[in-house]
mmCIF file of C-alpha atoms in Angstrom:
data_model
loop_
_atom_site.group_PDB
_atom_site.id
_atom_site.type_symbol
_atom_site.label_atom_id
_atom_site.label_comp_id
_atom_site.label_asym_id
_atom_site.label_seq_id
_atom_site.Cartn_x
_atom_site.Cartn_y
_atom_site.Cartn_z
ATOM 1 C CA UNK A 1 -24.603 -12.521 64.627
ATOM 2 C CA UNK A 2 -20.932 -14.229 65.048
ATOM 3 C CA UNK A 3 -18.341 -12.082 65.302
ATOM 4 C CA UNK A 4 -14.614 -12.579 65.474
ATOM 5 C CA UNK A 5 -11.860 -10.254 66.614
ATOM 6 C CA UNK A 6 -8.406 -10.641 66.858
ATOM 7 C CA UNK A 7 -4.999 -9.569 68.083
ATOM 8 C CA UNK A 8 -1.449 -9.619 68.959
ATOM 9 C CA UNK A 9 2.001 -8.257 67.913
ATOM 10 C CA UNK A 10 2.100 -7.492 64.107
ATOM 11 C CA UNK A 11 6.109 -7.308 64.347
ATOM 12 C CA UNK A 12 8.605 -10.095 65.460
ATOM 13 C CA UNK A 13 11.984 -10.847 65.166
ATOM 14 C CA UNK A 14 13.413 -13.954 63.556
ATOM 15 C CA UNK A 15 13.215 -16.831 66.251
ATOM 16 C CA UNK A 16 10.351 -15.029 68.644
ATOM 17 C CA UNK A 17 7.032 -16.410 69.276
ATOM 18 C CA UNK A 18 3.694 -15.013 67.550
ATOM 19 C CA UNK A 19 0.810 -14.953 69.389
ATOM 20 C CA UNK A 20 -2.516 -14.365 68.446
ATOM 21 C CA UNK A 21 -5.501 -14.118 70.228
ATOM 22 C CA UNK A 22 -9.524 -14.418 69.128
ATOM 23 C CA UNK A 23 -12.618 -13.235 70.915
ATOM 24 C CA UNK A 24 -16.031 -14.138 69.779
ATOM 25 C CA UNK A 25 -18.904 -12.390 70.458
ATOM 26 C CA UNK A 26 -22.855 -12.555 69.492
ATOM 27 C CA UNK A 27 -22.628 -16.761 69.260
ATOM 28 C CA UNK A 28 -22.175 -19.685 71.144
ATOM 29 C CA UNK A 29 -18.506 -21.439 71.744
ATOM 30 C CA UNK A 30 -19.919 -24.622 72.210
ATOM 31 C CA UNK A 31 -20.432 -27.372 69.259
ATOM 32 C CA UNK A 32 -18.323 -25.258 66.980
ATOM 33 C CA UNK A 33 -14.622 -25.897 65.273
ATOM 34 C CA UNK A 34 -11.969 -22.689 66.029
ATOM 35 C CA UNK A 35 -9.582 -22.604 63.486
ATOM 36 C CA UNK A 36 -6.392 -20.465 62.640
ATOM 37 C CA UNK A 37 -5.567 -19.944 59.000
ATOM 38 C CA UNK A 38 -3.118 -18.082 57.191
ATOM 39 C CA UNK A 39 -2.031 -16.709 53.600
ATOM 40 C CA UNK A 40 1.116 -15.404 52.722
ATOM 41 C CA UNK A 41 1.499 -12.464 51.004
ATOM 42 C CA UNK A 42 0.569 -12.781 47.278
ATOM 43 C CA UNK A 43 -0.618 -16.957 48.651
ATOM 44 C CA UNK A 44 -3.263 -18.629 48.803
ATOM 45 C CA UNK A 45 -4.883 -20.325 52.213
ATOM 46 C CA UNK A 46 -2.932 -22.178 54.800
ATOM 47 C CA UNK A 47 -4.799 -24.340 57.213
ATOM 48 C CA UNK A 48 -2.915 -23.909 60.750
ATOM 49 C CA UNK A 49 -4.672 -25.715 63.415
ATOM 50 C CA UNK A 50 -8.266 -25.711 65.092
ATOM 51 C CA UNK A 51 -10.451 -27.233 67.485
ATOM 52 C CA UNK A 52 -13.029 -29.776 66.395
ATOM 53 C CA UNK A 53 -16.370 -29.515 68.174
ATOM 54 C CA UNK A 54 -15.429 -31.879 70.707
ATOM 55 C CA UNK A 55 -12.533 -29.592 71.719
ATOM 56 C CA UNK A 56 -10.090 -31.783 70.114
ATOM 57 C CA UNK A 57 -6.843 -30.201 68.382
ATOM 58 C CA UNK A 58 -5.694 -30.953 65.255
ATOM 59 C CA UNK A 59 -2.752 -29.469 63.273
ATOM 60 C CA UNK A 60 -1.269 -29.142 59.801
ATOM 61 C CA UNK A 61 1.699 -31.564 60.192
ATOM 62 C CA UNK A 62 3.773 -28.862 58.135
ATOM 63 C CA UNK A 63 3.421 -26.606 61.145
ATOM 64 C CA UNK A 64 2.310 -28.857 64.148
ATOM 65 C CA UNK A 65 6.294 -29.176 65.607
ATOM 66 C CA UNK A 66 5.778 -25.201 66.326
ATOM 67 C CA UNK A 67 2.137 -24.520 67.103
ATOM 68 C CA UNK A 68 0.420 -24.739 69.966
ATOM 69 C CA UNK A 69 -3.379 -23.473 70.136
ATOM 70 C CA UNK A 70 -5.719 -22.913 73.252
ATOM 71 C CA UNK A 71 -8.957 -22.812 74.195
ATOM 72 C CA UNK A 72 -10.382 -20.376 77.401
ATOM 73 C CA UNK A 73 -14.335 -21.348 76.890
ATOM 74 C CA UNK A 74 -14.862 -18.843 80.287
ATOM 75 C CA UNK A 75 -13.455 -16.193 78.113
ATOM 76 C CA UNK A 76 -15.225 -17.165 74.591
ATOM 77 C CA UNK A 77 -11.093 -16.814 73.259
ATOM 78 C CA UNK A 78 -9.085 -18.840 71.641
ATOM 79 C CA UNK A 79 -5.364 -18.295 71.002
ATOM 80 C CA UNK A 80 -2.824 -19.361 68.904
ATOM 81 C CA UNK A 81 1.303 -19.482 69.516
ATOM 82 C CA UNK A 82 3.747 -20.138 66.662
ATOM 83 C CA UNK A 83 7.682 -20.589 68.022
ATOM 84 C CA UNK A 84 10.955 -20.074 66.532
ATOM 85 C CA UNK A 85 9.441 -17.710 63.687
ATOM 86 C CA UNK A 86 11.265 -17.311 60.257
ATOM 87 C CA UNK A 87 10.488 -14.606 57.356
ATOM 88 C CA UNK A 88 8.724 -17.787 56.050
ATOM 89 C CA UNK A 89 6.179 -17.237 58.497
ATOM 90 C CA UNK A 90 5.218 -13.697 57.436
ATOM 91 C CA UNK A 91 1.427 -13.743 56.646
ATOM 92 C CA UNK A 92 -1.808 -12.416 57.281
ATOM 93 C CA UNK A 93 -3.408 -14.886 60.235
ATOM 94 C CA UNK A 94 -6.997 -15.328 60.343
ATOM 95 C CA UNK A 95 -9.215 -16.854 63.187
ATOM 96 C CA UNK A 96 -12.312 -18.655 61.614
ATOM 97 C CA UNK A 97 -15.383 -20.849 63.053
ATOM 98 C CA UNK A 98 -16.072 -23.755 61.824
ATOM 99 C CA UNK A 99 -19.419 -25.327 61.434
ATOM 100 C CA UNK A 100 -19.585 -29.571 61.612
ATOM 101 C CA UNK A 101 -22.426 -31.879 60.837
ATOM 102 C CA UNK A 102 -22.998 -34.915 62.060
ATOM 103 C CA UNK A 103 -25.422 -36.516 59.384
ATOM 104 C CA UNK A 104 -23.428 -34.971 56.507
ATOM 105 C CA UNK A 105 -20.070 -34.865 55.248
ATOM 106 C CA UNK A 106 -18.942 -31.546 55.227
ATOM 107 C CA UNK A 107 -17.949 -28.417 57.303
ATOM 108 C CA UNK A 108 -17.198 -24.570 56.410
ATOM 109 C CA UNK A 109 -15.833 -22.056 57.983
ATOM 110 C CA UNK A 110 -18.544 -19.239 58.318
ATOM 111 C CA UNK A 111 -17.178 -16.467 60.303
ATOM 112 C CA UNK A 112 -14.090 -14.689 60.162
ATOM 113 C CA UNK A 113 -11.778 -12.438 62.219
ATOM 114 C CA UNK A 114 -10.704 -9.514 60.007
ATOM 115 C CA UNK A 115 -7.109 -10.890 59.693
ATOM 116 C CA UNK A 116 -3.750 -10.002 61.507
ATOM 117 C CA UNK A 117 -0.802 -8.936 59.069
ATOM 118 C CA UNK A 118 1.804 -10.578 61.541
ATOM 119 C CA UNK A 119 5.443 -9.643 59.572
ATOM 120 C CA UNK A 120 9.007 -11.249 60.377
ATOM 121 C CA UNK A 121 12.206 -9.339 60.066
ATOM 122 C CA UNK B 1 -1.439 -36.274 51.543
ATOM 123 C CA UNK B 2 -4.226 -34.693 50.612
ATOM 124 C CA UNK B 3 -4.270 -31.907 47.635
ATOM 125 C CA UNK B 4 -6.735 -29.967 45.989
ATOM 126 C CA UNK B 5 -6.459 -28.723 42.560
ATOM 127 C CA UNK B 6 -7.791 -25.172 41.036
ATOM 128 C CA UNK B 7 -7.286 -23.720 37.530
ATOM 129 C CA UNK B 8 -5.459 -20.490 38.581
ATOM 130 C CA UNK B 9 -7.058 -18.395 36.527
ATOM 131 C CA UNK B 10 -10.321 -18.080 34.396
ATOM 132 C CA UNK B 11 -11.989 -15.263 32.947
ATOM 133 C CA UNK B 12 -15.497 -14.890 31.930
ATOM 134 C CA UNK B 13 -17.236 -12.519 29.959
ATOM 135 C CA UNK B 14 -20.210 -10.013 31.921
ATOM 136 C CA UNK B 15 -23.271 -12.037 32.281
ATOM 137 C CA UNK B 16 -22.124 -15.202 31.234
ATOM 138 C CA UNK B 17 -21.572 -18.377 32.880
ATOM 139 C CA UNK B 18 -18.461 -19.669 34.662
ATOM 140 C CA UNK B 19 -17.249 -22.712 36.866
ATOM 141 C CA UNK B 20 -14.600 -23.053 38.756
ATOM 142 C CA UNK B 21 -13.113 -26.576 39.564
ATOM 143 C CA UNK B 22 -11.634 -27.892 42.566
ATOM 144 C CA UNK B 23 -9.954 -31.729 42.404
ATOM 145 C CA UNK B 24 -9.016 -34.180 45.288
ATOM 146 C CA UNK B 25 -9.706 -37.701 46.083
ATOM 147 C CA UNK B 26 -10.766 -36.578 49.288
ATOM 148 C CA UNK B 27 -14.087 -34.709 47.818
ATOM 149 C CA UNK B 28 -15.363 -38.605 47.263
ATOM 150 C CA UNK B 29 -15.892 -38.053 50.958
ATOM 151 C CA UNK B 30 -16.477 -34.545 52.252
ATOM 152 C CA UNK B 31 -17.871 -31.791 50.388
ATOM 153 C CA UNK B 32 -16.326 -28.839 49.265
ATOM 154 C CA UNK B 33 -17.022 -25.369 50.480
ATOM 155 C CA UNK B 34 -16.128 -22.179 47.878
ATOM 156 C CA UNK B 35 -14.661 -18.953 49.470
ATOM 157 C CA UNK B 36 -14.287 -15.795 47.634
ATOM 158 C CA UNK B 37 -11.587 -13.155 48.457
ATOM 159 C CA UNK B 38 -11.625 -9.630 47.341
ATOM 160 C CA UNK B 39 -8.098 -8.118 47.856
ATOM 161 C CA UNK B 40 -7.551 -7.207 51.131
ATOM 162 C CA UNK B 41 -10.712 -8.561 52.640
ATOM 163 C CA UNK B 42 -10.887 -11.810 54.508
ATOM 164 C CA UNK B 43 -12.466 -14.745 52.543
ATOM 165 C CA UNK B 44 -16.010 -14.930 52.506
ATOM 166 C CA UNK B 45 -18.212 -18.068 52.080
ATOM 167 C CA UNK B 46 -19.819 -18.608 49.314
ATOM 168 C CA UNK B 47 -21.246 -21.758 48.917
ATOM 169 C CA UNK B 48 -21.161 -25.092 51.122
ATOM 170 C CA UNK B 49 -21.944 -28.220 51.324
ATOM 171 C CA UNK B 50 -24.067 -30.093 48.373
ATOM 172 C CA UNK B 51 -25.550 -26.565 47.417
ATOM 173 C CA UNK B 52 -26.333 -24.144 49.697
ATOM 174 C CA UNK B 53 -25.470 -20.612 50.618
ATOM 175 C CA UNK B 54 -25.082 -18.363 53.566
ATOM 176 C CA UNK B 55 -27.309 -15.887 53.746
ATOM 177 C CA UNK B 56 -27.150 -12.425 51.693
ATOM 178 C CA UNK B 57 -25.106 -14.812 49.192
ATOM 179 C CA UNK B 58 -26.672 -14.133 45.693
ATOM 180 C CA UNK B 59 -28.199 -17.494 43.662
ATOM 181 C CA UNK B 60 -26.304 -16.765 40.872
ATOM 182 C CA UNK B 61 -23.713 -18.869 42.704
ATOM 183 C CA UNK B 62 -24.285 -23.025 43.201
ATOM 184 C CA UNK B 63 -22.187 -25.891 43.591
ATOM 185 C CA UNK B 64 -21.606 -29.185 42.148
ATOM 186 C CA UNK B 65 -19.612 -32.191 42.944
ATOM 187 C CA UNK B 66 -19.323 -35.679 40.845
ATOM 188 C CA UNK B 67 -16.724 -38.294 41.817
ATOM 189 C CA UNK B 68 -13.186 -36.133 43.132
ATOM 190 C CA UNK B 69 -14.678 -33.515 41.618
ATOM 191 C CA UNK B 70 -15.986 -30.135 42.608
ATOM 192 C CA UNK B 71 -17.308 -27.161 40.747
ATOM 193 C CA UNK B 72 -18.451 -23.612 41.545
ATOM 194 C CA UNK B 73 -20.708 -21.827 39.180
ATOM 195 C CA UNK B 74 -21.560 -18.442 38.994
ATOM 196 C CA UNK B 75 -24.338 -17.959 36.197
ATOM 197 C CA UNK B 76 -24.597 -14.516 35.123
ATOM 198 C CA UNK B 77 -20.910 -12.831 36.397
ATOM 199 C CA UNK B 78 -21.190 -9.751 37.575
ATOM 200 C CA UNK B 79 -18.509 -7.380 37.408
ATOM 201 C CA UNK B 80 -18.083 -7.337 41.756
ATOM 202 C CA UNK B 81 -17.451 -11.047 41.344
ATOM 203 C CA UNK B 82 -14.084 -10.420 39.934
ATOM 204 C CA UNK B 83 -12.000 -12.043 42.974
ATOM 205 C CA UNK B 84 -9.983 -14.805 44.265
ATOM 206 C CA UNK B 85 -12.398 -18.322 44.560
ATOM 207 C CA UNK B 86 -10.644 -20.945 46.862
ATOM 208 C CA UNK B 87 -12.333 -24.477 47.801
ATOM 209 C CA UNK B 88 -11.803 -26.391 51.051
ATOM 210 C CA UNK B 89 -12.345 -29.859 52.307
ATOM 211 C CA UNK B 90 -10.977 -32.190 54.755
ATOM 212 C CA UNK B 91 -9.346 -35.330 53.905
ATOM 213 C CA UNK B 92 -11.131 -38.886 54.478
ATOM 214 C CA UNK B 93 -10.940 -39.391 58.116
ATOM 215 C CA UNK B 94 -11.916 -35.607 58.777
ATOM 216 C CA UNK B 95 -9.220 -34.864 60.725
ATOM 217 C CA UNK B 96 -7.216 -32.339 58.777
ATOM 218 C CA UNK B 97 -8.470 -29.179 56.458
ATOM 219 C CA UNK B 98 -7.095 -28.273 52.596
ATOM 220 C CA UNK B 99 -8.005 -25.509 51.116
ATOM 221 C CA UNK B 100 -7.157 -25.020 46.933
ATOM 222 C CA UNK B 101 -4.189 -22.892 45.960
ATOM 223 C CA UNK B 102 -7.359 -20.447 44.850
ATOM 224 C CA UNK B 103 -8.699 -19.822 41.144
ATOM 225 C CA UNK B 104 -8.333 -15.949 39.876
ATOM 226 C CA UNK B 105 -11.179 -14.949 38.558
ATOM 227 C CA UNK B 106 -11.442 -12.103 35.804
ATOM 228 C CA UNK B 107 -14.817 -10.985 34.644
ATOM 229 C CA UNK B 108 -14.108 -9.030 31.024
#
């Protein structure tokens, strides 16, 4: 079974860099979409960024001036780096994978890292 | 861009029947999938795609979807189903993920 961990600094200053990082284990990397989420405190869900299956990046254009997300397949990680951080960006962070299919419409994120409470001040 | 819609809140009596609604023009082209959220947990899928669910996921929940429409329907709440319910798509060219702002769900 698919498991996602995560980590990286929980504290920042205003203006630092978050950084995040997320290992799976127990799956496959390939043919899947890795995806950072995140929900502010008392929020709801806030798509980041991911990779599609075909190891393509896409970003929320909200965000995408300020993120930058990687892929190490050798490692099974992916990471993801958020610049010039305000109070704004105080949130819990998730890592998620994504499943695609290519005779329907439709993907879901299945698996989930257990969330990194990442807090600006 | 692309929005979807939830009720914020909705409360159902134990062991009756509830749906939660998701709206978006994009749903006439992706299916939604339904998270739930206990507090503190990380979301956990529920339901995806035209109807199905992940394994260990009781049958008491299913899914709908008619036009920009989605729905989540638990038949028979239970009182552990008290939680946060958020849907997700993508928008038409399948590019970039929404989720809802979330529906609360209280089960009296």
């Amino acid at each position: 079974q698919v498991q996602l961990h995560q980590w990286g600094a929980g504290l920042l200053k205003p203006s630092e860099t978050l950084s995040l990082t997320c290992t799976v284990s127990g799956g496959s990397f390939n043919h899947y979409y890795w995806a950072w989420i995140r929900q502010s405190p008392g929020k709801g869900l806030e798509w980041i960024a991911e990779f599609n299956h075909r190891r393509e990046a896409n970003y929320n254009s909200s965000l995408e001036s300020r993120v930058t997300i990687s892929l190490d397949t050798s490692k099974k990680e992916f990471s993801l780096r958020l610049k010039s951080v305000t109070a704004a960006d105080t949130a819990v962070y998730y890592c998620a994978r994504g499943v695609g299919y290519t005779t329907s419409p439709q993907t879901h994120f299945d698996s989930w890292g257990q969330g990194s409470l990442v807090t600006v001040s | 861009s692309f929005e979807l819609t939830q009720d914020p809140a909705v409360s159902v009596a134990l062991g009756q029947t509830v749906k939660i609604t998701c709206q978006g023009d994009g749903l006439r082209s992706y299916y939604a999938s339904w998270f739930q959220q206990k507090s503190g947990q990380a979301p956990l899928l529920v339901v995806f795609g035209e109807n199905n669910r992940p394994s260990g996921i009781p049958d008491r929940f299913s899914a709908s979807s008619s036009g920009n429409s989605a729905s989540l329907t638990i038949t028979g709440a239970q009182a552990e189903d008290e939680a946060d319910y958020y849907c997700h798509s993508r928008d038409n060219s399948g590019t970039l993920v929404v989720f809802g702002g979330g529906t609360k769900l209280t089960v009296l």
